[in-house]
Coordinates of C-alpha atoms and ligand atoms in Angstrom, one line a residue:
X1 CA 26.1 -17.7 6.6
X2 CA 28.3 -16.5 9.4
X3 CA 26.6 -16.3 12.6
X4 CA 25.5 -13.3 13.7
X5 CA 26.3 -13.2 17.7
X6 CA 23.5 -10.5 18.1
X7 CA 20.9 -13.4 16.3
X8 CA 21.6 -15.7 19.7
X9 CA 21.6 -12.0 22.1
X10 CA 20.3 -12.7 25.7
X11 CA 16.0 -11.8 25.6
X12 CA 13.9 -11.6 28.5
X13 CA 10.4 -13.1 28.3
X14 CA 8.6 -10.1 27.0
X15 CA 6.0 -10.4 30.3
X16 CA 8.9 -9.7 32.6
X17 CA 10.1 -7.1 30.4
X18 CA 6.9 -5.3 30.5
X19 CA 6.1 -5.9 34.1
X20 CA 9.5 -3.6 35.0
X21 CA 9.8 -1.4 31.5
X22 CA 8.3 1.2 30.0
X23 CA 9.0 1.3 26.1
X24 CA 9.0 4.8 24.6
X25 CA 9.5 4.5 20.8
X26 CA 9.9 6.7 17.5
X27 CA 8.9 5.8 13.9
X28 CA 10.6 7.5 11.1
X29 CA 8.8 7.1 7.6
X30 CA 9.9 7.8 4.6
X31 CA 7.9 7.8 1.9
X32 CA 9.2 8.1 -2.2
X33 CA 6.7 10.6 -4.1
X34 CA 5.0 9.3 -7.0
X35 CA 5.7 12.2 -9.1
X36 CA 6.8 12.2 -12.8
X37 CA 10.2 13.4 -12.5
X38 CA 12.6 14.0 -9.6
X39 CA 12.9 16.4 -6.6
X40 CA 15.6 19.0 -8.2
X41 CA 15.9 17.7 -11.9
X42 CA 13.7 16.7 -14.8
X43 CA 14.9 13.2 -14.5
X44 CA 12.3 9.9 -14.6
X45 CA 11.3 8.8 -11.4
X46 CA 10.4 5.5 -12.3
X47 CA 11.1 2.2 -10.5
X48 CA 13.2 -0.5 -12.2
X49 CA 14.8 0.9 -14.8
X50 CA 18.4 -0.2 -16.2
X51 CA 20.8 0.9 -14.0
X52 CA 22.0 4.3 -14.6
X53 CA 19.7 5.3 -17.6
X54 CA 17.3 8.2 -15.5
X55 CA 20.3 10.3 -14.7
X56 CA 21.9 13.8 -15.4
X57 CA 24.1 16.0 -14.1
X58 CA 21.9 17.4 -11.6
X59 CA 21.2 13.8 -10.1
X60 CA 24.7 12.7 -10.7
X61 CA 26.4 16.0 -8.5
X62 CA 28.1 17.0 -11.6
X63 CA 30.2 20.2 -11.3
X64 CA 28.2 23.1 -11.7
X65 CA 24.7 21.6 -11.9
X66 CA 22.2 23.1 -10.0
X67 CA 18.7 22.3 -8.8
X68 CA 15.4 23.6 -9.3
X69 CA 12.8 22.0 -7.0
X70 CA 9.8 19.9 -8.2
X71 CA 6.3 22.0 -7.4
X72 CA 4.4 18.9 -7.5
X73 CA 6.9 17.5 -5.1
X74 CA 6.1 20.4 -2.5
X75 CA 2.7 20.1 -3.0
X76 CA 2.9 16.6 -2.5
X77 CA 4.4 17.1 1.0
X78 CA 2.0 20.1 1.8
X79 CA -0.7 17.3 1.2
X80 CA 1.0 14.9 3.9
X81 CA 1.0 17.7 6.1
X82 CA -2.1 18.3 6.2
X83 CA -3.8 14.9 6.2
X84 CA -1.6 14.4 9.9
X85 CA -2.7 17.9 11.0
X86 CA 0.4 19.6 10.5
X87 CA 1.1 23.6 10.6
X88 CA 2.5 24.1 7.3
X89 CA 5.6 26.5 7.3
X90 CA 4.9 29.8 5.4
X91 CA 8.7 30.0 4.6
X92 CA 11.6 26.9 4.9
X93 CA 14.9 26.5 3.8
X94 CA 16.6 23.1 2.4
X95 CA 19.9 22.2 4.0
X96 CA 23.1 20.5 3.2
X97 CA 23.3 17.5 4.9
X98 CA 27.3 16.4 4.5
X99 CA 28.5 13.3 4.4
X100 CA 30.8 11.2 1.8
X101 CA 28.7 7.2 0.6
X102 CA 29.4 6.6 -2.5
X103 CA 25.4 6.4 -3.1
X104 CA 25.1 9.9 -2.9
X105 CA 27.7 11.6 -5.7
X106 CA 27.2 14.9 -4.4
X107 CA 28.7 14.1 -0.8
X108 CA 25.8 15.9 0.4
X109 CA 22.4 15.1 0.7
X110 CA 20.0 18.3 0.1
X111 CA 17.4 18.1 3.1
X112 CA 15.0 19.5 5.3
X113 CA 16.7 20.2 8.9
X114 CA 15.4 22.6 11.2
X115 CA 13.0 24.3 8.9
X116 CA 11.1 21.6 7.7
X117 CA 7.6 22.2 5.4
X118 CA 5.2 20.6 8.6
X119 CA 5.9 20.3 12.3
X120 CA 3.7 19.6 15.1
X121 CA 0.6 17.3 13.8
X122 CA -1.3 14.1 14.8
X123 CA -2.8 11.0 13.7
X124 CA -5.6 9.2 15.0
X125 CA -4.3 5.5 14.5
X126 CA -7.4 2.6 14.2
X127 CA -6.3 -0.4 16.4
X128 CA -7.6 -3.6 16.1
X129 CA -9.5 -3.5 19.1
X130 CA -12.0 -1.0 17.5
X131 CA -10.2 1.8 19.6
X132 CA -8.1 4.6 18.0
X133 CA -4.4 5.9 19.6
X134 CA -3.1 9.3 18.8
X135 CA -0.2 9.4 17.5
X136 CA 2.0 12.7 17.4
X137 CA 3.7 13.8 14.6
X138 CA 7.1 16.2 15.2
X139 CA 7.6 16.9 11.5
X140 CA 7.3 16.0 8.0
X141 CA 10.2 17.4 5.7
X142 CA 11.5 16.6 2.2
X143 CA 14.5 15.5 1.1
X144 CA 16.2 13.5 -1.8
X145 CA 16.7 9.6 -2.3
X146 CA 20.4 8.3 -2.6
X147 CA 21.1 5.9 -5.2
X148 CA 21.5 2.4 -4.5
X149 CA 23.9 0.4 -3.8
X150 CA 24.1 -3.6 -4.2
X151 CA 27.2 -5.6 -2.9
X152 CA 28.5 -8.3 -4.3
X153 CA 30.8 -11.2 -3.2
X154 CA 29.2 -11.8 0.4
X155 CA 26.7 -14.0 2.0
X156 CA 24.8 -11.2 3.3
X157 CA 24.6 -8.8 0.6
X158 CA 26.1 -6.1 3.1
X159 CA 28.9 -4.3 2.1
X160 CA 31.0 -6.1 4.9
X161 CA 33.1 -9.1 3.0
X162 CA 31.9 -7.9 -0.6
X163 CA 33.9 -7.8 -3.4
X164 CA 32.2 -5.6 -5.7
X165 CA 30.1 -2.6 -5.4
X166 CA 28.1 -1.6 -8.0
X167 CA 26.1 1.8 -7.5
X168 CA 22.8 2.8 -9.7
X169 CA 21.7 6.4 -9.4
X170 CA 18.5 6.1 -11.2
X171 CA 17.2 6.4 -7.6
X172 CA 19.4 9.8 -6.8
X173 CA 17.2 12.8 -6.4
X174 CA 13.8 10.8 -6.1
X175 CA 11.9 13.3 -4.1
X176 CA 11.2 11.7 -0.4
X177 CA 9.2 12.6 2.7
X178 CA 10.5 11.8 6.0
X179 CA 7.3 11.8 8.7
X180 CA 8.7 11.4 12.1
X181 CA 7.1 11.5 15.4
X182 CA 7.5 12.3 18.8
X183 CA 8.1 9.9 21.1
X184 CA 5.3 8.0 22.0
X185 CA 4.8 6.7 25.3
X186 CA 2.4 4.6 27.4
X187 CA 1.7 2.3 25.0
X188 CA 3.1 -0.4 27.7
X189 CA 2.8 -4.3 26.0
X190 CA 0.8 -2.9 23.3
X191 CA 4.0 -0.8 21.9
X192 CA 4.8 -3.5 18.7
X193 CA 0.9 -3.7 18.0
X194 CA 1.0 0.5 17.8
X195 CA 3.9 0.6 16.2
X196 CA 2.5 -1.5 13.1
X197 CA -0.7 -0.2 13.5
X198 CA 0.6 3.3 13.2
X199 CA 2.9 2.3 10.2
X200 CA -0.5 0.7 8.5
X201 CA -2.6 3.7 8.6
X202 CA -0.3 6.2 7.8
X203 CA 0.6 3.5 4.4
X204 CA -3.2 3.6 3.8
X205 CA -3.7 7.7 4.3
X206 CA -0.8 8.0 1.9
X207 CA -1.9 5.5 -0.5
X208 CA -5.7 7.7 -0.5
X209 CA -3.7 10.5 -1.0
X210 CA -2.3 9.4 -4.2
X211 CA 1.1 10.7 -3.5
X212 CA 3.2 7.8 -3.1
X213 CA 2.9 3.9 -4.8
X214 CA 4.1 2.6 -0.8
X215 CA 5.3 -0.5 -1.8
X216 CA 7.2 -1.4 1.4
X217 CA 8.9 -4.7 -0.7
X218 CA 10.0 -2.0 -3.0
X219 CA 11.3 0.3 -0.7
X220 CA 9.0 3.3 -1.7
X221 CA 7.8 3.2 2.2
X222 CA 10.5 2.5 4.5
X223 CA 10.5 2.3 8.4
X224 CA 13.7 3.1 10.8
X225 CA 12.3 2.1 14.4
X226 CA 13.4 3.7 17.9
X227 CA 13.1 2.2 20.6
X228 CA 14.3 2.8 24.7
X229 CA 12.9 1.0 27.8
X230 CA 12.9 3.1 31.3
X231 CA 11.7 1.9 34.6
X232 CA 8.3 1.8 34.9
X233 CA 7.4 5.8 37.2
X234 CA 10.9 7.3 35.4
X235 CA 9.9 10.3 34.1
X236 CA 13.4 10.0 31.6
X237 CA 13.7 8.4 28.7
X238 CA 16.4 5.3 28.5
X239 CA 18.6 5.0 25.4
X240 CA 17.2 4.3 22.5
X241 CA 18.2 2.0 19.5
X242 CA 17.5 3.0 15.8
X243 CA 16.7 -0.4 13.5
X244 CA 16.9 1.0 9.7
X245 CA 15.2 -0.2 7.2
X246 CA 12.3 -2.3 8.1
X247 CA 10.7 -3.5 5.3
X248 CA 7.3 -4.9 6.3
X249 CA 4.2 -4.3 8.8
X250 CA 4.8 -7.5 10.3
X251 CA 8.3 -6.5 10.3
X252 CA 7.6 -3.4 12.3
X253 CA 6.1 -4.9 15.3
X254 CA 8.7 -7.7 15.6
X255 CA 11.5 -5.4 15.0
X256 CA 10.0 -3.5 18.4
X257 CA 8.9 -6.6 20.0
X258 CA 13.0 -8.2 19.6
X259 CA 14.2 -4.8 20.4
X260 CA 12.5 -4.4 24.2
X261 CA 13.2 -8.1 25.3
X262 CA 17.1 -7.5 24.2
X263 CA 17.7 -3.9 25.8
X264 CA 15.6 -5.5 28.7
X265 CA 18.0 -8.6 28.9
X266 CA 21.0 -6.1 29.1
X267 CA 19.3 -3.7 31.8
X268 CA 18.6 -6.8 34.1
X269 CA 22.2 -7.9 33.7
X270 CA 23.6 -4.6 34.8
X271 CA 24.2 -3.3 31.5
X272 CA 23.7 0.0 29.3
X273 CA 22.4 0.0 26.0
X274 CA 24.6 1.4 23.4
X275 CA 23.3 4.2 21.2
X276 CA 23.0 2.6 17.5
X277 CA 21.5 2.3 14.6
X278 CA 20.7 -1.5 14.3
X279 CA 20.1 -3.8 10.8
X280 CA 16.7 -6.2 11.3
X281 CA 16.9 -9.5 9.5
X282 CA 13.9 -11.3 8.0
X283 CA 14.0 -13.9 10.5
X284 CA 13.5 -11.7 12.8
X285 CA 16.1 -10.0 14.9
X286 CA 18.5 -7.0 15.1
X287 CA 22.2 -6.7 15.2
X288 CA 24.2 -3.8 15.5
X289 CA 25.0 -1.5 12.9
X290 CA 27.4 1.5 12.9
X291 CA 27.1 3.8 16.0
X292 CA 24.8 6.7 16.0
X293 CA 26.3 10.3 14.3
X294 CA 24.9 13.2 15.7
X295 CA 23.5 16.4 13.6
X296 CA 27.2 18.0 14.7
X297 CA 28.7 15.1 12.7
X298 CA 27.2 16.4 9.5
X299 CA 28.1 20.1 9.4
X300 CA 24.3 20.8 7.9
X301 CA 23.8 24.7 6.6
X302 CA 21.7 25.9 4.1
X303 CA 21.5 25.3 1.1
X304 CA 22.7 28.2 -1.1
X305 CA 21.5 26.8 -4.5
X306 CA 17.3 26.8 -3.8
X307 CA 15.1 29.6 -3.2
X308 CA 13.5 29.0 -0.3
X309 CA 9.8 27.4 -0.3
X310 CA 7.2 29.3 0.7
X311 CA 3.7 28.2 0.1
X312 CA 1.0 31.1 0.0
X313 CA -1.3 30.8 2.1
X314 CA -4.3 30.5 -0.9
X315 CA -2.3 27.3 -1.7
X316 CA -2.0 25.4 1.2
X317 CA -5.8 25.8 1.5
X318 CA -6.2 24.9 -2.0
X319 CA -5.0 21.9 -1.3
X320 CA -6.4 21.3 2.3
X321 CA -9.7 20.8 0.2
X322 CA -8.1 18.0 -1.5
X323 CA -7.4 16.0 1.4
X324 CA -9.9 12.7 1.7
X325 CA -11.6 11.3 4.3
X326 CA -9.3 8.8 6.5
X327 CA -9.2 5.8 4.5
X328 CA -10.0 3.6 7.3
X329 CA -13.6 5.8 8.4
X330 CA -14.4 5.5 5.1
X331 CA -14.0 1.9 5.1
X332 CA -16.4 1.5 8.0
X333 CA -19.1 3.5 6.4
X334 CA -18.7 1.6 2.8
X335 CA -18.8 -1.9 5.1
X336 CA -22.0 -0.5 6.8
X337 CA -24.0 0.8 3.6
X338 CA -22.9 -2.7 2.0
X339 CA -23.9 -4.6 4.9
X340 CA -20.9 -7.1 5.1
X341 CA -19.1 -8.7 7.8
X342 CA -15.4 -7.8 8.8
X343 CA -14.1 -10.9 7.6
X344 CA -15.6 -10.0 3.9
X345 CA -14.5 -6.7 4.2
X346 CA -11.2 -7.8 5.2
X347 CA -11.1 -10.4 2.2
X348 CA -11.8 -7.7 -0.2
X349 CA -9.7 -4.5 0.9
X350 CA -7.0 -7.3 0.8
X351 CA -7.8 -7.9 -2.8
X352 CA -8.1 -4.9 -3.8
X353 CA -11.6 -5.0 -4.3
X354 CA -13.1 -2.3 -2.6
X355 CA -12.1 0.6 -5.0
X356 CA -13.5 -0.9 -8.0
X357 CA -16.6 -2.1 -6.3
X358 CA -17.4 0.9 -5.5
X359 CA -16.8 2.6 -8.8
X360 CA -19.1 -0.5 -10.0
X361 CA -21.8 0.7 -7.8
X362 CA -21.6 4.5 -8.6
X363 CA -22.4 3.5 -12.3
X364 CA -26.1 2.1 -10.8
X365 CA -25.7 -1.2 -9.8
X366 CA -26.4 -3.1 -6.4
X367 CA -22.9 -3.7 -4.2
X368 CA -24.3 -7.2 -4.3
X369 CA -23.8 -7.9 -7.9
X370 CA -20.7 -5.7 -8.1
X371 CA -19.1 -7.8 -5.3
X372 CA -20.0 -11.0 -6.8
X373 CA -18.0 -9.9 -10.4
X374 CA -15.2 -8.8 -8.5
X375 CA -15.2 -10.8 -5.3
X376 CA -15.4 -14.3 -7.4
X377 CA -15.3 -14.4 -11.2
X378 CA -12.9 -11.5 -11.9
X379 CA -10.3 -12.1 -9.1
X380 CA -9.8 -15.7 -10.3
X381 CA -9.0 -13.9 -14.1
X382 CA -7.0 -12.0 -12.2
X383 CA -5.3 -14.5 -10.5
X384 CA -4.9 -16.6 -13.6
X385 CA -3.1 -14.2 -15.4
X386 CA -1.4 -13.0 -12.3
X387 CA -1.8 -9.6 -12.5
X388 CA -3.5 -7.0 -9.7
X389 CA -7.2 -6.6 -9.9
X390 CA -7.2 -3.0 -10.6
X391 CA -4.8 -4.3 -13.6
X392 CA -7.7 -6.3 -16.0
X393 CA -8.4 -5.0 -19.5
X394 CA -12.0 -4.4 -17.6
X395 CA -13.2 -1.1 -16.4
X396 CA -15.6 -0.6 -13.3
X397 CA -18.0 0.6 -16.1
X398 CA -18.0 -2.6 -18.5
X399 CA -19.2 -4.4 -15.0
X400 CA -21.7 -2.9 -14.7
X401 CA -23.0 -2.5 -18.2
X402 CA -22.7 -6.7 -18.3
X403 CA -24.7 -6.3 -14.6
X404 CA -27.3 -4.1 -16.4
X405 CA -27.6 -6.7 -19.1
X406 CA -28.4 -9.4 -16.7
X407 CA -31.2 -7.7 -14.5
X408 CA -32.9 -6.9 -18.1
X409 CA -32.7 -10.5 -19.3
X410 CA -31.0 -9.6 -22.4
X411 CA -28.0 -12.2 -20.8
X412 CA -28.2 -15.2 -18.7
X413 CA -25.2 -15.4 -15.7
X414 CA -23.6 -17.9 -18.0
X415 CA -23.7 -15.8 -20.8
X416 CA -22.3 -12.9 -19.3
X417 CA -19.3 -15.0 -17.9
X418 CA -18.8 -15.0 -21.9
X419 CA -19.0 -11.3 -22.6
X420 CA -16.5 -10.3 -19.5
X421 CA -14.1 -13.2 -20.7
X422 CA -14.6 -11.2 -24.4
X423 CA -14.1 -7.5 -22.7
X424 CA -11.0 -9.3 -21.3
X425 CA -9.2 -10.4 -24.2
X426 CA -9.7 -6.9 -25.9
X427 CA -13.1 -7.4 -27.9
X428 CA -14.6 -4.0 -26.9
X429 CA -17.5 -3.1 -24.6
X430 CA -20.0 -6.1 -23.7
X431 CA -22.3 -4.5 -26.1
X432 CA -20.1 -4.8 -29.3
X433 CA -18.9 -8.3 -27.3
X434 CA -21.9 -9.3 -27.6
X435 CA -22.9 -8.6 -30.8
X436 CA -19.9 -9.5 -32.6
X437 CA -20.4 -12.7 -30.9
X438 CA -24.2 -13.2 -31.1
X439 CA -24.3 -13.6 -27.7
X440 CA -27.9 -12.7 -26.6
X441 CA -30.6 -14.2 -25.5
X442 CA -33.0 -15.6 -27.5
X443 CA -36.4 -13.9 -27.4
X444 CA -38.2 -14.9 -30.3
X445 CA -40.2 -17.8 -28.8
X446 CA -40.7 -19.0 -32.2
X447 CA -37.1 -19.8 -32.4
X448 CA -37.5 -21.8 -29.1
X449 CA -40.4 -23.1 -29.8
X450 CA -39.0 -24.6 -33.2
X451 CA -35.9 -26.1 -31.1
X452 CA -38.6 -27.6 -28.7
X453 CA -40.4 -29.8 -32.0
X454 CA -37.4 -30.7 -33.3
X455 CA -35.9 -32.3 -29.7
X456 CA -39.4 -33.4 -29.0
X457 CA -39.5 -35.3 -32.6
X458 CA -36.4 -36.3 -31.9
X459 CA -36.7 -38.3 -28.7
X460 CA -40.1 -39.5 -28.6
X461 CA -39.9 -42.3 -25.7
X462 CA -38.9 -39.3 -23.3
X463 CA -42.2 -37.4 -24.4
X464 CA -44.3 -40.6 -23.7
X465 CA -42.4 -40.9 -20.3
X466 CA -43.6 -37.1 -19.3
X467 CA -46.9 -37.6 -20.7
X468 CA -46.8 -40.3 -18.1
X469 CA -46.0 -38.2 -15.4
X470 CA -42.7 -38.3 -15.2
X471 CA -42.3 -34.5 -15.4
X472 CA -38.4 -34.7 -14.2
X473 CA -37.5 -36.4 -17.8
X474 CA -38.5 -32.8 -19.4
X475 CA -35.3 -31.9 -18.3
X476 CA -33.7 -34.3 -21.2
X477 CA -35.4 -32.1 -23.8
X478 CA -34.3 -28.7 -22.0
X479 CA -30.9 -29.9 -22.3
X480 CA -31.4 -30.0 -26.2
X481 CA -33.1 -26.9 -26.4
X482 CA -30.5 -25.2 -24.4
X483 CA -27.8 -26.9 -26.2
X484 CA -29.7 -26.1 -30.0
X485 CA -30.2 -22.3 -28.9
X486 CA -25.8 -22.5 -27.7
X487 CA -27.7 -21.7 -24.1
X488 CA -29.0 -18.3 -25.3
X489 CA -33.0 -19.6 -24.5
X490 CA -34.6 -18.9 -21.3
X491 CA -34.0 -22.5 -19.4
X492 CA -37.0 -22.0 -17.2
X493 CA -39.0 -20.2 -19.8
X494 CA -37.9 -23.4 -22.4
X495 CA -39.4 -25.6 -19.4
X496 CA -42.6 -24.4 -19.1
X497 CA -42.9 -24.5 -23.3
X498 CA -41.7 -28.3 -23.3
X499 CA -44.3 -29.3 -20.1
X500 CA -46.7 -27.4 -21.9
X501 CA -46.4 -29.3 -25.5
X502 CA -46.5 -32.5 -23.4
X503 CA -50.0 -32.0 -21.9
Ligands
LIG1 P1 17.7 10.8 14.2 O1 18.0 11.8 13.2 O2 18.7 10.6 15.2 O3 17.1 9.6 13.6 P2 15.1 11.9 14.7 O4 14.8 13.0 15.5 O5 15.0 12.0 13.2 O6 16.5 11.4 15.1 O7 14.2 10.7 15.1 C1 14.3 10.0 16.3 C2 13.0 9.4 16.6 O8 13.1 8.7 17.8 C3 11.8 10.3 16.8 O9 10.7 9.7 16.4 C4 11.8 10.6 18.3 O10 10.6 11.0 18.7 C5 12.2 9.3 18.8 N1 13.0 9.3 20.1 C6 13.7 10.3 20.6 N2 14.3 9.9 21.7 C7 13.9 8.6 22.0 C8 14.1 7.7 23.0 N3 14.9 7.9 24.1 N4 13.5 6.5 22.9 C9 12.7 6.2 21.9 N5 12.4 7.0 20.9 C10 13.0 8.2 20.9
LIG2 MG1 16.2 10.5 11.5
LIG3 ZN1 18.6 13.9 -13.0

């Protein structure tokens, strides 16, 4: 790879830049909606199709195509809105945002610009500490995804050097949400830690909402960082670098972080900082991209193809009811009714546990049992067959019907290990696992008790052994027993039976 001269960019040690700067810094989100089809045409809006097969002329910007907007899509956004305390607009326009990329076959982009569906909210942001940081939102609007672009020919896989450009607009028209927010200041050192922090809830409160998958490694959530420094008492803010694209939470915070010690650096040499949007690379730095446009620059009006949106006012607070508790308070109260520590919690959020735990539960069973299914047994199936949690043939349900048959002794633990690995591969509910694979119990102490004579006849130096007190060799009979009865018998019940026979 070329070197980058940006990668090897004067830094100051990020104490000295804090002990003369104050970073003020803007997120922009976007989010892709998770809905069937796509913003303005009844396209798929599915990730990783073949290239080019969930198109049409609407999503293509074929000549005289025209739009009609997604419902679901607004409602969708309406939802966002609401869940960061946004006003919702009672009446908004889309606009034409122009500009030629061959990504976007329209040569305009069909947005939200100055009328956009929420403006003016907030959200309360959980930081590690066990504080909270409020974090203003300036608007949340909708617009359309481009297609996507992927370069070949260069080291980089950036159009600069390529050789060949190949463009898929499967992605084209996917209905997005930008969320941006207004700057945010006084955060001081603890500017990266917000900035992920801020990037983490709001991926959680979308993912409760249900509206968006949020895959940042699949580019469903994306995160364009601003960020200026200004001496510390200056009421105005500095200049203020845009890095696109940033494609992790960890990512976030070190984008920030790498961005303050380099503007810093060129401050303390006498320097400005030049308005840009900047690229972040995995190992993580920044280097300059193209430089900034300006809303002039893209001759946005309003589009003359859409009726505007405006949601009634019965709507909106239809669908205020829908909005859930923040994900991260209802976290805290799960973790307190279950009585576990934040390093278990932690373990099992990062799982993917805690949804289908708590399902587990509402069917009637203790969060005890229903952690120790999915906690242990499940998430190693699970990890065998290396698919998600919430992706095994096995409903929250089944778990605790096989729990339900343990606490009424129809199955030993060991048994039940045998009846989940049977729901698992597609036999049918434990009950009919079980019974198609005789898996109960034994309870007819008759049975057991003809398994006991037999081993007993059997092995008739260990029965003189016990009668002799040696009580521990009952445990070579057990074994039989357990082994005759394919461990369906009682062990401890079988125990008492063989001691007993011995006397
Ligand atoms: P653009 O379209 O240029 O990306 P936006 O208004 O969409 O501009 O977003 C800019 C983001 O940067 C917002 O979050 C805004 O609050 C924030 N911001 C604006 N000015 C500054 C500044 N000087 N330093 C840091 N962040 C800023
Ligand atoms: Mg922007
Ligand atoms: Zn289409």
């Amino acid at each position: 790879m070329t070197s980058v001269t940006s990668a090897t960019a004067p830094l100051l040690d990020y104490d000295e830049v804090i002990a003369t700067y104050e970073p003020v810094l803007g997120l922009e989100v976007h989010v892709e909606l998770s809905t069937a089809t796509k913003m303005f045409c009844g396209c798929a809006n599915r990730f990783g199709g073949e290239p080019n097969t969930q198109v049409c002329p609407v999503c293509l910007g074929l000549p005289g195509s025209l739009p009609v907007l997604n419902g679901a899509a607004v409602e969708s956004a309406i939802r966002i809105g609401l869940a960061l305390n946004c006003d919702i607009a009672p009446w908004g326009r889309f606009a034409r945002k122009n500009y030629f990329y061959p990504d976007q076959p329209k040569n305009y982009q069909i947005s939200q610009y100055d009328e956009p569906i929420a403006v003016n909210g907030y959200l309360d942001v959980p930081l590690d500490d066990g504080t909270t940081w409020r974090i203003e939102i300036e608007r949340a609007h909708m617009e359309e995804d481009t297609g996507k672009l992927t370069h070949l020919g260069s080291d980089t896989g950036r159009i600069a050097g390529a050789t060949t450009s190949l463009a898929d607009y499967n992605r084209s028209g996917v209905p997005l949400i930008e969320i941006v927010t207004k700057p945010i200041e006084g955060t001081g050192a603890r500017a990266p830690e917000i900035a992920r922090a801020y990037v983490t809830a709001l991926r959680d409160l979308l993912r409760a909402l249900d509206v968006s998958d949020v895959r940042m490694d699949q580019g469903s959530m994306r995160c364009d960082s601003n960020v200026s420094l200004k001496p510390i008492g200056r009421a105005e803010f500095g200049t203020r670098t845009e890095t696109k694209n940033v494609n992790s939470l960890k990512s976030v915070e070190v984008a920030v972080h790498y961005e303050m010690r380099r503007q810093a650096a060129v401050l303390d040499a006498g320097g400005t900082v030049t308005q840009e949007t900047r690229h972040f690379h995995e190992d993580g730095y920044t280097s300059p991209g193209r430089s900034k446009e300006t809303a002039q620059d893209y001759r946005y009006f309003p589009e003359p193809d859409l009726e505007p949106v405006a949601p009634s006012a019965e709507l909106v607070e239809r669908l205020r009811q829908t909005i859930p508790e923040l994900p991260w308070l209802s976290r805290k109260r799960i973790q307190d009714d279950w009585g576990i520590s934040d390093e278990v919690m932690r373990d099992l959020v990062n799982i993917g546990a805690l949804d289908l735990i708590a399902a587990t539960v509402a069917e009637g069973v203790s969060s005890d049992q229903a952690r120790a299914w999915w906690g242990n047994f499940l998430v190693q199936k699970a990890n065998e067959k290396a698919v998600a949690l919430e992706d095994l043939p096995i409903t929250p349900a089944q778990v605790a019907a096989v729990v339900k048959l343990v606490d009424d002794g129809t199955l030993s633990n060991k048994l039940a290990r045998q009846v989940v690995e049977g729901v698992l591969a597609g036999e049918g509910d434990p009950e009919q696992v079980m019974a198609d694979r005789g898996l109960a119990m034994v309870r007819d102490e008759s049975l057991i008790q003809a398994a006991i004579d037999e081993a007993l006849a059997a092995q008739p130096d260990i029965v003189e052994k016990i009668r002799g007190g040696k009580v521990a060799a009952a445990g070579a009979i057990v074994g039989a027993v357990m082994k005759a009865t394919k461990g369906q018998a009682d062990a401890a019940r079988v125990r008492e039976l063989v001691l007993a026979a011995c006397s």
